């Protein structure tokens, strides 16, 4: 069960393997927003994204017998690198199913952590089939990138640290894709500080979570159209259940605002955040969050960016 | 006199106005170098560079009567913005002499802090003349970017914080241009920890400090040819005196290494460092520092970069 206890257990389990990331502030961004903003820098986390927390918790929570058979996933992004790294730390095999057109950067990241890559055709069906085959052949355990309670509990440790460093937050802002970090954040933040508002931010071109939240049913979406590649996934069912109970609002932002937010964070704070991680600040830029003179925690979820293809440069 | 006492006084004086910047580490850069690297992130400092420390100390060290007449400088870079900000904090005027071809970013930074800009022809003589005129007309105090003991003492507070956070460093690496941060660093580090090695890194195309250090006399250099624009200044005389006494070595690096170091820090650590600030890590990449399995502090001096003109992108 995902609760503060399971999040605290996750924290104890993963502490030796993750960074306690700093919380940065910027007088200039405060002045621009009128609020006091506290940026939790998960872009400085191991593998460059918060995904290290959930994957490490899931891998180290396995019993010895199960762990020996390895772990698997069919994510190709930050979760894949995080799972490969966690498996390496435990001395077991991670099987990573990746579409054959994955970027070299992503392939290298997984290889760098010793993950065993299984390439497949670049469509959802092929990925799921390849993953099922790997599970059947190896007996490995599937570690889903967000529909997994240990993963959610691991991601929830971000909010625990943030509230330890800044206990009197009024709002915490978090991006939503599959809903892993949002569900962990919401449970941790609302349990530790019931008065806090938990607000999710989502690209308008991938707004299934906002629709689901509004319609009180899990909406899926065939076409996703956003620069925020980490948020192109549909919301998970277990994640939606948590979000319905604990999240106060889901707001959407345009890609234009996401790029502006990303650039503002780079330029003003000197930290590299990927487009998906800039989505919460984009919501502030768009005035979608009533942050008045409030104290707002913002999770900068990751910093893995192709430095040869920055979105504000036209080629 | 520049000593640990004056550096500690500077620290007490500027503490309310500056960030205590974090020290970040990277398992990947450690593995690549074989050493344990501790990056002191002055790129997260106010105005985006360590210059906030020295300028703030110099402005707040002025007595009331002198302060009222304002301050002035003919630097156009990070020191100009830092001085404008410090003057604003004290409620006095900063006159900033800038060449008429200064980049808009630099002009905006100074204007943003309320500095009074005096434009002049883009050559050294015109800058000095314009500055002398401002001083004569206003009675303002010149705050030189590095040939000033309060400025040096302010920059020395970086090493105090670094050694508080990581007391058992073997080496501290620092870039050298005019020598302000290097002299402050050297005095603080050697006094707090006499066994430490203080090593300066300089672009090969602006190696007057390395030449001066080798020849035991202050060498000037007409032509500077390096991407590291913050290090194109000649070493100051008072700075050289300190450096001769306290610094163990001055090594040089190519612009190619500087760009590679800058990119490696961006990609691996997700922090934005400007080319001048990447020079120490470039020295490690080039194998110019015998860092074996030692504990090495590296000052990332600044993060002010034109995001439309990254050096690894060809246009």
mmCIF file of N, CA and C in Angstrom, chain A residues 19 22 24-28 43-44 46-48 109 113 263 265-273 303-310 312-315, chain B residues 19 22 24-28 43-44 46-48 109 113 263 265-273 303-310 312-315:
data_model
loop_
_atom_site.group_PDB
_atom_site.id
_atom_site.type_symbol
_atom_site.label_atom_id
_atom_site.label_comp_id
_atom_site.label_asym_id
_atom_site.label_seq_id
_atom_site.Cartn_x
_atom_site.Cartn_y
_atom_site.Cartn_z
ATOM 1 N N UNK A 19 21.321 10.609 -4.516
ATOM 2 C CA UNK A 19 21.688 11.931 -3.996
ATOM 3 C C UNK A 19 20.532 12.507 -3.189
ATOM 4 N N UNK A 22 19.713 19.172 -3.754
ATOM 5 C CA UNK A 22 19.499 20.471 -3.113
ATOM 6 C C UNK A 22 18.184 21.134 -3.548
ATOM 7 N N UNK A 24 16.975 24.780 -4.594
ATOM 8 C CA UNK A 24 17.519 26.085 -4.980
ATOM 9 C C UNK A 24 16.404 27.124 -5.064
ATOM 10 N N UNK A 25 16.802 28.379 -4.854
ATOM 11 C CA UNK A 25 15.854 29.487 -4.964
ATOM 12 C C UNK A 25 16.443 30.537 -5.898
ATOM 13 N N UNK A 26 15.602 31.415 -6.401
ATOM 14 C CA UNK A 26 16.060 32.473 -7.288
ATOM 15 C C UNK A 26 15.279 33.750 -7.011
ATOM 16 N N UNK A 27 15.986 34.774 -6.557
ATOM 17 C CA UNK A 27 15.323 36.051 -6.268
ATOM 18 C C UNK A 27 14.628 36.583 -7.523
ATOM 19 N N UNK A 28 15.260 36.344 -8.694
ATOM 20 C CA UNK A 28 14.697 36.884 -9.923
ATOM 21 C C UNK A 28 13.386 36.189 -10.304
ATOM 22 N N UNK A 43 16.961 17.019 -11.221
ATOM 23 C CA UNK A 43 17.837 16.940 -12.399
ATOM 24 C C UNK A 43 19.276 16.630 -11.982
ATOM 25 N N UNK A 44 19.620 16.878 -10.711
ATOM 26 C CA UNK A 44 20.952 16.500 -10.215
ATOM 27 C C UNK A 44 20.972 15.076 -9.661
ATOM 28 N N UNK A 46 20.977 10.937 -9.446
ATOM 29 C CA UNK A 46 21.627 9.860 -10.198
ATOM 30 C C UNK A 46 20.823 9.584 -11.471
ATOM 31 N N UNK A 47 21.491 9.295 -12.553
ATOM 32 C CA UNK A 47 20.932 9.141 -13.908
ATOM 33 C C UNK A 47 20.254 10.418 -14.427
ATOM 34 N N UNK A 48 20.355 11.501 -13.698
ATOM 35 C CA UNK A 48 19.853 12.780 -14.198
ATOM 36 C C UNK A 48 18.355 12.956 -14.057
ATOM 37 N N UNK A 109 23.068 5.314 -22.466
ATOM 38 C CA UNK A 109 22.835 5.460 -21.028
ATOM 39 C C UNK A 109 22.565 4.092 -20.402
ATOM 40 N N UNK A 113 25.174 1.537 -17.864
ATOM 41 C CA UNK A 113 24.884 0.928 -16.564
ATOM 42 C C UNK A 113 24.807 -0.588 -16.656
ATOM 43 N N UNK A 263 13.928 27.651 -20.772
ATOM 44 C CA UNK A 263 14.982 28.640 -21.006
ATOM 45 C C UNK A 263 15.167 29.569 -19.806
ATOM 46 N N UNK A 265 14.656 28.923 -16.694
ATOM 47 C CA UNK A 265 15.333 28.196 -15.613
ATOM 48 C C UNK A 265 16.822 28.056 -15.933
ATOM 49 N N UNK A 266 17.148 27.722 -17.168
ATOM 50 C CA UNK A 266 18.566 27.623 -17.567
ATOM 51 C C UNK A 266 19.265 28.960 -17.345
ATOM 52 N N UNK A 267 18.633 30.026 -17.863
ATOM 53 C CA UNK A 267 19.293 31.331 -17.886
ATOM 54 C C UNK A 267 19.412 31.931 -16.499
ATOM 55 N N UNK A 268 18.369 31.784 -15.717
ATOM 56 C CA UNK A 268 18.344 32.466 -14.423
ATOM 57 C C UNK A 268 18.981 31.617 -13.332
ATOM 58 N N UNK A 269 18.678 30.331 -13.318
ATOM 59 C CA UNK A 269 19.160 29.481 -12.224
ATOM 60 C C UNK A 269 20.422 28.718 -12.581
ATOM 61 N N UNK A 270 20.788 28.720 -13.873
ATOM 62 C CA UNK A 270 21.998 28.002 -14.319
ATOM 63 C C UNK A 270 21.885 26.505 -14.104
ATOM 64 N N UNK A 271 20.670 25.988 -14.101
ATOM 65 C CA UNK A 271 20.518 24.551 -14.013
ATOM 66 C C UNK A 271 19.803 24.041 -15.254
ATOM 67 N N UNK A 272 20.228 22.862 -15.684
ATOM 68 C CA UNK A 272 19.691 22.277 -16.901
ATOM 69 C C UNK A 272 18.518 21.387 -16.551
ATOM 70 N N UNK A 273 17.359 21.801 -17.015
ATOM 71 C CA UNK A 273 16.154 21.010 -16.794
ATOM 72 C C UNK A 273 15.648 20.590 -18.165
ATOM 73 N N UNK A 303 17.056 16.296 -16.018
ATOM 74 C CA UNK A 303 17.907 17.215 -16.768
ATOM 75 C C UNK A 303 18.582 16.569 -17.976
ATOM 76 N N UNK A 304 17.955 15.528 -18.505
ATOM 77 C CA UNK A 304 18.585 14.840 -19.649
ATOM 78 C C UNK A 304 18.133 15.451 -20.964
ATOM 79 N N UNK A 305 19.025 16.211 -21.562
ATOM 80 C CA UNK A 305 18.714 17.030 -22.726
ATOM 81 C C UNK A 305 19.771 16.766 -23.790
ATOM 82 N N UNK A 306 19.346 16.740 -25.042
ATOM 83 C CA UNK A 306 20.314 16.671 -26.137
ATOM 84 C C UNK A 306 20.865 18.070 -26.380
ATOM 85 N N UNK A 307 22.110 18.287 -25.985
ATOM 86 C CA UNK A 307 22.692 19.632 -26.060
ATOM 87 C C UNK A 307 22.972 20.073 -27.493
ATOM 88 N N UNK A 308 22.795 19.171 -28.441
ATOM 89 C CA UNK A 308 22.936 19.562 -29.847
ATOM 90 C C UNK A 308 21.608 19.991 -30.456
ATOM 91 N N UNK A 309 20.531 19.876 -29.727
ATOM 92 C CA UNK A 309 19.213 20.185 -30.310
ATOM 93 C C UNK A 309 18.348 20.906 -29.286
ATOM 94 N N UNK A 310 18.749 22.112 -28.933
ATOM 95 C CA UNK A 310 17.985 22.867 -27.943
ATOM 96 C C UNK A 310 16.754 23.474 -28.612
ATOM 97 N N UNK A 312 15.033 26.105 -28.395
ATOM 98 C CA UNK A 312 14.908 27.514 -28.783
ATOM 99 C C UNK A 312 15.828 27.873 -29.938
ATOM 100 N N UNK A 313 16.597 26.906 -30.435
ATOM 101 C CA UNK A 313 17.474 27.180 -31.575
ATOM 102 C C UNK A 313 16.868 26.586 -32.833
ATOM 103 N N UNK A 314 16.730 27.395 -33.841
ATOM 104 C CA UNK A 314 16.210 26.898 -35.122
ATOM 105 C C UNK A 314 17.398 26.456 -35.981
ATOM 106 N N UNK A 315 17.260 25.322 -36.633
ATOM 107 C CA UNK A 315 18.365 24.863 -37.498
ATOM 108 C C UNK A 315 17.949 24.892 -38.954
ATOM 109 N N UNK B 19 24.336 33.932 -1.763
ATOM 110 C CA UNK B 19 23.980 32.527 -1.558
ATOM 111 C C UNK B 19 25.159 31.781 -0.943
ATOM 112 N N UNK B 22 25.924 25.434 -3.099
ATOM 113 C CA UNK B 22 26.149 24.024 -2.781
ATOM 114 C C UNK B 22 27.441 23.476 -3.411
ATOM 115 N N UNK B 24 28.603 20.189 -5.328
ATOM 116 C CA UNK B 24 28.031 19.019 -5.996
ATOM 117 C C UNK B 24 29.131 18.022 -6.369
ATOM 118 N N UNK B 25 28.743 16.764 -6.438
ATOM 119 C CA UNK B 25 29.680 15.712 -6.846
ATOM 120 C C UNK B 25 29.059 14.915 -7.987
ATOM 121 N N UNK B 26 29.879 14.189 -8.709
ATOM 122 C CA UNK B 26 29.384 13.366 -9.809
ATOM 123 C C UNK B 26 30.181 12.070 -9.865
ATOM 124 N N UNK B 27 29.485 10.952 -9.638
ATOM 125 C CA UNK B 27 30.159 9.640 -9.687
ATOM 126 C C UNK B 27 30.803 9.434 -11.053
ATOM 127 N N UNK B 28 30.154 9.954 -12.101
ATOM 128 C CA UNK B 28 30.667 9.720 -13.447
ATOM 129 C C UNK B 28 31.961 10.502 -13.694
ATOM 130 N N UNK B 43 28.425 29.329 -9.930
ATOM 131 C CA UNK B 43 27.513 29.674 -11.023
ATOM 132 C C UNK B 43 26.091 29.869 -10.495
ATOM 133 N N UNK B 44 25.786 29.326 -9.305
ATOM 134 C CA UNK B 44 24.478 29.560 -8.698
ATOM 135 C C UNK B 44 24.491 30.815 -7.821
ATOM 136 N N UNK B 46 24.516 34.793 -6.637
ATOM 137 C CA UNK B 46 23.837 36.002 -7.095
ATOM 138 C C UNK B 46 24.597 36.568 -8.298
ATOM 139 N N UNK B 47 23.897 37.133 -9.242
ATOM 140 C CA UNK B 47 24.407 37.603 -10.544
ATOM 141 C C UNK B 47 25.053 36.481 -11.365
ATOM 142 N N UNK B 48 24.962 35.247 -10.917
ATOM 143 C CA UNK B 48 25.456 34.118 -11.709
ATOM 144 C C UNK B 48 26.956 33.920 -11.675
ATOM 145 N N UNK B 109 21.994 43.304 -17.851
ATOM 146 C CA UNK B 109 22.282 42.835 -16.488
ATOM 147 C C UNK B 109 22.575 44.024 -15.578
ATOM 148 N N UNK B 113 20.078 45.886 -12.425
ATOM 149 C CA UNK B 113 20.421 46.173 -11.027
ATOM 150 C C UNK B 113 20.503 47.680 -10.772
ATOM 151 N N UNK B 263 31.072 21.259 -21.833
ATOM 152 C CA UNK B 263 30.000 20.360 -22.252
ATOM 153 C C UNK B 263 29.852 19.164 -21.300
ATOM 154 N N UNK B 265 30.474 19.061 -18.153
ATOM 155 C CA UNK B 265 29.835 19.502 -16.905
ATOM 156 C C UNK B 265 28.334 19.714 -17.136
ATOM 157 N N UNK B 266 27.981 20.327 -18.242
ATOM 158 C CA UNK B 266 26.559 20.513 -18.558
ATOM 159 C C UNK B 266 25.858 19.158 -18.643
ATOM 160 N N UNK B 267 26.462 18.249 -19.411
ATOM 161 C CA UNK B 267 25.794 16.990 -19.718
ATOM 162 C C UNK B 267 25.719 16.070 -18.511
ATOM 163 N N UNK B 268 26.781 16.032 -17.742
ATOM 164 C CA UNK B 268 26.850 15.067 -16.653
ATOM 165 C C UNK B 268 26.257 15.625 -15.373
ATOM 166 N N UNK B 269 26.570 16.874 -15.063
ATOM 167 C CA UNK B 269 26.137 17.437 -13.789
ATOM 168 C C UNK B 269 24.866 18.259 -13.911
ATOM 169 N N UNK B 270 24.452 18.569 -15.144
ATOM 170 C CA UNK B 270 23.236 19.361 -15.384
ATOM 171 C C UNK B 270 23.364 20.759 -14.811
ATOM 172 N N UNK B 271 24.575 21.267 -14.733
ATOM 173 C CA UNK B 271 24.727 22.645 -14.299
ATOM 174 C C UNK B 271 25.396 23.443 -15.414
ATOM 175 N N UNK B 272 24.977 24.690 -15.550
ATOM 176 C CA UNK B 272 25.461 25.558 -16.606
ATOM 177 C C UNK B 272 26.661 26.334 -16.090
ATOM 178 N N UNK B 273 27.803 26.033 -16.670
ATOM 179 C CA UNK B 273 29.010 26.752 -16.316
ATOM 180 C C UNK B 273 29.464 27.498 -17.573
ATOM 181 N N UNK B 303 28.168 31.151 -14.432
ATOM 182 C CA UNK B 303 27.285 30.442 -15.340
ATOM 183 C C UNK B 303 26.574 31.347 -16.329
ATOM 184 N N UNK B 304 27.177 32.494 -16.632
ATOM 185 C CA UNK B 304 26.508 33.415 -17.545
ATOM 186 C C UNK B 304 26.911 33.136 -18.991
ATOM 187 N N UNK B 305 26.001 32.539 -19.712
ATOM 188 C CA UNK B 305 26.265 32.027 -21.049
ATOM 189 C C UNK B 305 25.185 32.535 -21.983
ATOM 190 N N UNK B 306 25.546 32.849 -23.214
ATOM 191 C CA UNK B 306 24.550 33.181 -24.227
ATOM 192 C C UNK B 306 23.977 31.875 -24.779
ATOM 193 N N UNK B 307 22.747 31.561 -24.400
ATOM 194 C CA UNK B 307 22.162 30.265 -24.780
ATOM 195 C C UNK B 307 21.833 30.184 -26.262
ATOM 196 N N UNK B 308 21.977 31.281 -26.985
ATOM 197 C CA UNK B 308 21.783 31.246 -28.433
ATOM 198 C C UNK B 308 23.088 30.963 -29.172
ATOM 199 N N UNK B 309 24.209 30.905 -28.464
ATOM 200 C CA UNK B 309 25.499 30.749 -29.155
ATOM 201 C C UNK B 309 26.398 29.810 -28.353
ATOM 202 N N UNK B 310 25.984 28.548 -28.277
ATOM 203 C CA UNK B 310 26.783 27.589 -27.522
ATOM 204 C C UNK B 310 27.990 27.168 -28.346
ATOM 205 N N UNK B 312 29.727 24.578 -28.827
ATOM 206 C CA UNK B 312 29.821 23.306 -29.561
ATOM 207 C C UNK B 312 28.857 23.224 -30.728
ATOM 208 N N UNK B 313 28.073 24.275 -30.933
ATOM 209 C CA UNK B 313 27.149 24.279 -32.067
ATOM 210 C C UNK B 313 27.712 25.163 -33.167
ATOM 211 N N UNK B 314 27.804 24.598 -34.368
ATOM 212 C CA UNK B 314 28.268 25.388 -35.515
ATOM 213 C C UNK B 314 27.054 26.026 -36.181
ATOM 214 N N UNK B 315 27.197 27.286 -36.537
ATOM 215 C CA UNK B 315 26.080 27.956 -37.216
ATOM 216 C C UNK B 315 26.441 28.280 -38.658
#
